Coordinates of C-alpha atoms in Angstrom, one line a residue:
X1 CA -252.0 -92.8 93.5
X2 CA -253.4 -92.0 90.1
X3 CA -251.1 -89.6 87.9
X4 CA -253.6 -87.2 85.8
X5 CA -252.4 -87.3 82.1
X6 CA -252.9 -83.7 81.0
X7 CA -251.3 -84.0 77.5
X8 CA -250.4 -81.3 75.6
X9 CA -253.8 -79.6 75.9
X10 CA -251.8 -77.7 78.9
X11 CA -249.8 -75.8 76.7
X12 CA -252.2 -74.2 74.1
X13 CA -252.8 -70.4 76.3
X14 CA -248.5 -70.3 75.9
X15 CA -249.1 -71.2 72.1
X16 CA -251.7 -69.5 71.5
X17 CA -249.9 -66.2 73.3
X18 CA -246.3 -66.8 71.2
X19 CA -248.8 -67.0 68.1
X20 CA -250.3 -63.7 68.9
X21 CA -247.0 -62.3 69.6
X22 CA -245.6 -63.3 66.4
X23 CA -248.8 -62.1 64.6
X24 CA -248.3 -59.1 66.5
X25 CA -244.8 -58.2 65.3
X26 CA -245.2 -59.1 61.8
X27 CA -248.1 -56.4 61.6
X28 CA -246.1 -53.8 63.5
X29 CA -242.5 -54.6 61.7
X30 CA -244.5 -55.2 57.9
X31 CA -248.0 -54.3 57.5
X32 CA -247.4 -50.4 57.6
X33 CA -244.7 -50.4 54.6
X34 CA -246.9 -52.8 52.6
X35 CA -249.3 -50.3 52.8
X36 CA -247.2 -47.2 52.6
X37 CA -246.2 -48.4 49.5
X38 CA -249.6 -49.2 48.0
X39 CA -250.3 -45.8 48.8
X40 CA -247.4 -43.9 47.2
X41 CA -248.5 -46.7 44.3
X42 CA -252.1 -45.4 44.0
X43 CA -251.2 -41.9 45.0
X44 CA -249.0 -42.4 41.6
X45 CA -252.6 -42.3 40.0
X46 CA -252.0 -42.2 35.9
X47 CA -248.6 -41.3 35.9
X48 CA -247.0 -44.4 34.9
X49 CA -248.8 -44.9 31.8
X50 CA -248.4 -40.9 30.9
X51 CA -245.0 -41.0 31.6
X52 CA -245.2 -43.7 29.0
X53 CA -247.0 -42.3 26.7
X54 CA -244.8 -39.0 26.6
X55 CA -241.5 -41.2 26.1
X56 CA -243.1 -42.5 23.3
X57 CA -243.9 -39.0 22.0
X58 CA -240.8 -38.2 19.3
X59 CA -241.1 -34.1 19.8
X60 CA -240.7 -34.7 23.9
X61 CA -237.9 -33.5 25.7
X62 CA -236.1 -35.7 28.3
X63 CA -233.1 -36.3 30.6
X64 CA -231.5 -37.5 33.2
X65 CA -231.2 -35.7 36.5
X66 CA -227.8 -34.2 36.9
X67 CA -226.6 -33.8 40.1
X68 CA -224.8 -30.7 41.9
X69 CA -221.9 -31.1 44.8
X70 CA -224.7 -31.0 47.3
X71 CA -223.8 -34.1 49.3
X72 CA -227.7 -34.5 50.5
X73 CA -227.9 -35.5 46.5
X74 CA -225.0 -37.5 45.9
X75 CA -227.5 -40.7 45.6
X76 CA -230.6 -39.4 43.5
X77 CA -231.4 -41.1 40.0
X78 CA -233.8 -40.4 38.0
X79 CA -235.3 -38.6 35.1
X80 CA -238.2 -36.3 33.8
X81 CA -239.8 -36.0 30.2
X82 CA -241.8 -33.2 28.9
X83 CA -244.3 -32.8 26.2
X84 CA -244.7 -28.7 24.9
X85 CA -247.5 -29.6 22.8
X86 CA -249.3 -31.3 25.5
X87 CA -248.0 -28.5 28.3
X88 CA -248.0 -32.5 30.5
X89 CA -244.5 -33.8 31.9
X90 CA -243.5 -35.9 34.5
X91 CA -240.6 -36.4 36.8
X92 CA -238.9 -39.8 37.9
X93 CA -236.9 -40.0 41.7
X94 CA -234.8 -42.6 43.4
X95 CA -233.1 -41.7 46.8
X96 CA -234.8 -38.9 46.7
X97 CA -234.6 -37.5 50.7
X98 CA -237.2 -36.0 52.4
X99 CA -236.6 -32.1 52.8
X100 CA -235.5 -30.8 56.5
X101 CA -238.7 -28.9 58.0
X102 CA -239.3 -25.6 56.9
X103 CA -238.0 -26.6 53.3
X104 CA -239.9 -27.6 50.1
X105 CA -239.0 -29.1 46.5
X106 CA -239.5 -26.6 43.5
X107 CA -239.1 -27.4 39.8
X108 CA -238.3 -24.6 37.7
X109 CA -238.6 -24.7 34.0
X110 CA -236.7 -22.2 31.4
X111 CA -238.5 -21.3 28.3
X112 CA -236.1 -20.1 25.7
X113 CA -238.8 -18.7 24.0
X114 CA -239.9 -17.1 27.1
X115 CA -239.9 -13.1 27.3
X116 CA -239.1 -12.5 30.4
X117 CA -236.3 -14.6 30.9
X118 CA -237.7 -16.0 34.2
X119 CA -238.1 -19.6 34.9
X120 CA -241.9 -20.8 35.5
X121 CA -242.4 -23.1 38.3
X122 CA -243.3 -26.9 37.1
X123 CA -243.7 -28.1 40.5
X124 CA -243.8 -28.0 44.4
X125 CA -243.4 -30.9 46.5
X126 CA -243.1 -31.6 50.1
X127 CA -241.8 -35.1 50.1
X128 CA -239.0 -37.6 49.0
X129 CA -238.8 -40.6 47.4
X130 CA -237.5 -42.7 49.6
X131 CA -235.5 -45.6 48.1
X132 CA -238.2 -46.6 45.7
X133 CA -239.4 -45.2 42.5
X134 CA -241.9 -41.8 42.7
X135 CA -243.1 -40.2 40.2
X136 CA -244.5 -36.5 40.6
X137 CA -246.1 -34.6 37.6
X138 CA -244.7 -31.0 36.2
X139 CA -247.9 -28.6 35.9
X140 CA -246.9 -25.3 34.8
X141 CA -248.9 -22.0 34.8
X142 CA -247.5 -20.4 31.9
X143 CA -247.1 -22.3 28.7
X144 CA -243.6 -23.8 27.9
X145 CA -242.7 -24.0 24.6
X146 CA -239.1 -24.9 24.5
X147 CA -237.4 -26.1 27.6
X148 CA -233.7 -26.0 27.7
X149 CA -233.4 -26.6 31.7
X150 CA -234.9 -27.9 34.5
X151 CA -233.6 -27.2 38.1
X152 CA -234.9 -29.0 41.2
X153 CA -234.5 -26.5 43.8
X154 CA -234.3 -26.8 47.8
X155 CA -236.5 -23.7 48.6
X156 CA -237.0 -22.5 52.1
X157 CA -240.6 -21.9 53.6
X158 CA -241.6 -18.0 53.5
X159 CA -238.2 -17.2 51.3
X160 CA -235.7 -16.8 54.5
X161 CA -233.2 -18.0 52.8
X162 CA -231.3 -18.5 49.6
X163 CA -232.4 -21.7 47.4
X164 CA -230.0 -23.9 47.0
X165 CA -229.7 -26.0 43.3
X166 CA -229.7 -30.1 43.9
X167 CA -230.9 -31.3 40.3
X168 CA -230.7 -30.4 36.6
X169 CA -231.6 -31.3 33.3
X170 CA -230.6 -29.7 30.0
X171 CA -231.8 -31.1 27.4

């Protein structure tokens, strides 16, 4: 009786399938934050180089965030920078969490020179940071001539409730 020598052609469908699982997994486990953070990269647009660019301004303001007893905050880093004379800033995050539903991040920017008293609102923003870097830009309404604080805010969806300070810089 003649044995039929099959080789190790008999085991390529189970290679082939642990192959595809493995590919599988990789995509699931890895693809989606490569590409979350290209996005937030290119979603980042210009900032980088005009956060640059106002640094490098001498008459810009800047600071580091400062943070309140709010515990949601305790890990935050990050800065912001501000240019009057261009009316362009931009703010810097790390650990920045995502707000609970219902919620939203406001900047509010004082104007000493203001004659109202009133802060003007520099940004809204529906998102955190995550553990990486994000920059968000500070557009203002009203001009801002000379800043001396900047409060991130916690603000709740259709004002039902008080907004709670997280962030500060005084330059």
């Amino acid at each position: 009786m003649k044995l039929r020598s099959v080789g190790h052609w008999q085991y390529w469908p189970a290679g082939l399938a642990v192959v595809l699982l493995l590919v599988l997994l990789l995509a699931v486990g890895f693809v989606p934050r490569y590409f979350a953070h290209a996005q937030t990269d290119s979603a980042m647009g210009d900032l980088p180089q005009l956060r640059s660019s106002l640094l490098a301004e001498p008459n810009s303001v800047r600071g580091n965030w400062l943070r309140t007893l709010n515990p949601s905050v305790q890990d935050v880093q990050g800065d912001l920078v501000w240019n009057a004379a261009k009316q362009q800033g931009v703010m810097r995050f790390l650990n920045l969490p995502e707000p609970a539903n219902g919620t939203f991040y406001q900047l509010w920017v004082y104007d000493s020179r203001s004659e109202t008293g009133t802060p003007v609102s520099g940004a809204v923003f529906h998102q955190g940071s995550g553990i990486g870097e994000w920059l968000a830009p500070i557009q203002t309404q009203t001009p801002v001539s000379e800043p001396y604080k900047f409060e991130l805010k916690l603000e709740v969806d259709d004002n039902r409730g008080a907004a709670q300070i997280l962030l500060m810089v005084q330059p």
